[in-house]
Structure formats: C-alpha cells, structure tokens
Short mmCIF file of C-alpha atoms in Angstrom, two decimals:
data_model
loop_
_atom_site.label_atom_id
_atom_site.label_comp_id
_atom_site.label_asym_id
_atom_site.label_seq_id
_atom_site.Cartn_x
_atom_site.Cartn_y
_atom_site.Cartn_z
CA MET A 1 -55.55 -82.91 101.51
CA SER A 2 -54.81 -79.23 101.08
CA VAL A 3 -56.41 -76.76 103.47
CA SER A 4 -57.49 -73.19 102.86
CA SER A 5 -59.09 -70.79 105.31
CA PHE A 6 -61.48 -67.88 104.98
CA ALA A 7 -61.80 -65.39 107.83
CA ALA A 8 -65.19 -63.82 108.48
CA ASN A 9 -64.42 -61.74 111.51
CA ASP A 10 -64.33 -58.10 112.57
CA VAL A 11 -60.70 -57.64 111.54
CA ASP A 12 -60.18 -59.62 108.34
CA SER A 13 -63.48 -60.21 106.62
CA GLY A 14 -63.29 -61.32 103.00
CA SER A 15 -66.01 -60.65 100.47
CA PRO A 16 -69.09 -62.87 100.28
CA GLU A 17 -68.26 -63.58 96.63
CA GLU A 18 -64.79 -64.81 97.61
CA PHE A 19 -66.26 -67.08 100.28
CA ILE A 20 -68.79 -68.66 97.90
CA ALA A 21 -66.18 -69.13 95.16
CA ARG A 22 -63.75 -70.82 97.53
CA ALA A 23 -66.47 -72.92 99.19
CA ASN A 24 -67.78 -74.11 95.82
CA SER A 25 -64.30 -75.14 94.65
CA ALA A 26 -63.48 -76.98 97.90
CA SER A 27 -63.99 -80.73 98.13
CA ALA A 28 -65.33 -80.28 101.70
CA MET A 29 -65.67 -77.49 104.21
CA VAL A 30 -65.47 -77.03 107.94
CA LEU A 31 -67.08 -74.03 109.59
CA ALA A 32 -65.79 -72.83 112.95
CA THR A 33 -67.58 -70.26 115.05
CA PRO A 34 -67.96 -68.92 118.56
CA THR A 35 -71.44 -68.28 119.88
CA TYR A 36 -73.00 -64.92 120.58
CA ASP A 37 -75.64 -64.71 123.33
CA SER A 38 -76.03 -68.52 123.14
CA GLU A 39 -76.84 -68.34 119.42
CA VAL A 40 -74.95 -68.48 116.14
CA HIS A 41 -72.52 -65.57 115.82
CA PRO A 42 -73.99 -62.92 113.47
CA ARG A 43 -71.16 -63.25 110.93
CA MET A 44 -71.61 -67.03 110.84
CA GLU A 45 -75.37 -66.54 110.47
CA TYR A 46 -74.61 -64.54 107.32
CA ILE A 47 -72.24 -67.25 106.04
CA LEU A 48 -74.98 -69.84 106.65
CA HIS A 49 -77.43 -67.66 104.72
CA LEU A 50 -75.00 -67.58 101.78
CA ILE A 51 -74.56 -71.35 101.94
CA ARG A 52 -78.33 -71.93 101.97
CA SER A 53 -78.94 -69.55 99.07
CA LYS A 54 -75.90 -70.19 96.86
CA MET A 55 -74.92 -73.82 97.50
CA LYS A 56 -78.33 -75.43 97.97
CA GLY A 57 -78.42 -79.09 97.04
CA THR A 58 -74.74 -79.53 96.19
CA GLY A 59 -74.30 -82.43 98.62
CA LYS A 60 -70.85 -81.09 99.49
CA PRO A 61 -69.41 -82.64 102.66
CA ALA A 62 -69.49 -80.13 105.51
CA ALA A 63 -68.71 -80.11 109.22
CA ALA A 64 -68.63 -77.53 111.99
CA MET A 65 -66.84 -76.71 115.23
CA VAL A 66 -68.82 -74.48 117.64
CA SER A 67 -67.43 -73.04 120.85
CA TYR A 68 -69.57 -71.78 123.69
CA ALA A 69 -69.20 -70.20 127.11
CA TRP A 70 -72.50 -70.65 128.96
CA GLY A 71 -74.37 -73.16 126.86
CA SER A 72 -75.69 -72.85 123.39
CA ASN A 73 -78.19 -73.75 120.72
CA ALA A 74 -75.69 -72.70 118.06
CA ALA A 75 -74.34 -76.16 117.18
CA ARG A 76 -77.82 -77.48 116.45
CA ARG A 77 -78.67 -74.36 114.42
CA VAL A 78 -75.49 -74.65 112.35
CA GLU A 79 -76.15 -78.34 111.70
CA ASN A 80 -79.77 -77.63 110.71
CA ALA A 81 -78.68 -74.85 108.34
CA LEU A 82 -76.17 -77.14 106.63
CA ARG A 83 -78.81 -79.85 106.23
CA GLU A 84 -81.35 -77.31 104.92
CA ALA A 85 -78.77 -76.31 102.30
CA GLY A 86 -78.56 -79.92 101.16
CA LEU A 87 -74.97 -80.42 102.27
CA ARG A 88 -73.78 -83.78 103.60
CA VAL A 89 -73.11 -83.12 107.29
CA LEU A 90 -70.08 -85.08 108.45
CA GLY A 91 -70.33 -83.92 112.05
CA VAL A 92 -70.75 -80.98 114.37
CA GLU A 93 -68.60 -80.70 117.47
CA SER A 94 -69.49 -78.35 120.30
CA PHE A 95 -66.93 -77.45 122.92
CA ARG A 96 -66.16 -75.05 125.73
CA GLU A 97 -62.87 -73.12 125.55
CA ARG A 98 -61.06 -75.56 123.22
CA PRO A 99 -61.96 -78.82 121.50
CA ALA A 100 -60.88 -82.06 123.15
CA PRO A 101 -58.32 -84.14 121.24
CA GLU A 102 -60.95 -86.80 120.49
CA GLN A 103 -63.24 -84.16 118.94
CA VAL A 104 -60.46 -83.02 116.63
CA ALA A 105 -59.69 -86.64 115.77
CA ARG A 106 -63.35 -87.37 114.93
CA MET A 107 -63.47 -84.33 112.66
CA ALA A 108 -60.19 -85.25 110.96
CA ASP A 109 -61.37 -88.85 110.44
CA ALA A 110 -64.69 -87.71 108.95
CA LEU A 111 -62.93 -85.33 106.56
CA ALA A 112 -60.38 -87.96 105.55
CA GLU A 113 -63.17 -90.46 104.88
CA ALA A 114 -65.05 -87.89 102.76
CA GLU A 115 -61.86 -87.17 100.81
CA ARG A 116 -61.21 -90.88 100.24
CA GLY A 117 -64.76 -91.31 99.00
CA ARG A 118 -64.32 -88.39 96.61
CA SER A 119 -61.11 -89.78 95.16
CA ILE A 120 -62.65 -93.23 94.67
CA GLY A 121 -65.63 -91.78 92.86
CA PRO A 122 -69.11 -93.18 92.34
CA GLY A 123 -69.82 -96.84 91.77
#
C-alpha cells in the first residue's frame, strides 16, 4: 500500500482543492489531528467540512487518530463527521501524547483489511 500525506497546519497548508483531489484518488484515508480547547482543531474542522460537502456518499474507507491533553470530544466529533459524509469508518483512536502500539496496530490492520477488500472487488 502506498502512502501519501497532506499537511493542513500553520506552516505547510496545501490548498483545499489539492486535498480533495488527493483524498478522492486515495483508496482509503486516515485523518490525524490534535485537539483545540477539547474540540476538533479548527483546521481539521475545515477539512471535515470539505469531506462532508465534496465526498458525501462515496463510501470511502476512512479512519482517524486524535490526540488530546485534558480530555476531548474531538474523536467522537470526527467520527460523526465521517459517518455524516457517508464514508466507511474503519476506526477512530484517541490518545494522550502518543498512540499506544496496539492502537497503531489496530489502525494498520483495519487499513490492510480495507485494502484487501478493495483488491478483491465486489462479489
């Protein structure tokens, strides 16, 4: 499986058009975000808005990794936004400081399973 990344941060923020083009051509996507005041980071909120408006109903496999410091509603909000967009949510992992090895393994397994399913095809 090849991997590509798109940065949506204060330093290296690509264009919304580039994000949507790359997300649409990907076989699956994983979003990763820190929280901001216990909520979804504003830049990720914008990415989620783009996903809901431009990728609605695609059924694309998607997952998310959400870090927090003091507790958060962000993971649930990211998951809800992906479901509202009609994406197939593979999993959402929430962690403090850094993900545990088993969280990374679960995410990798879910992505590998989605990729195997894509290569097998329907039927």
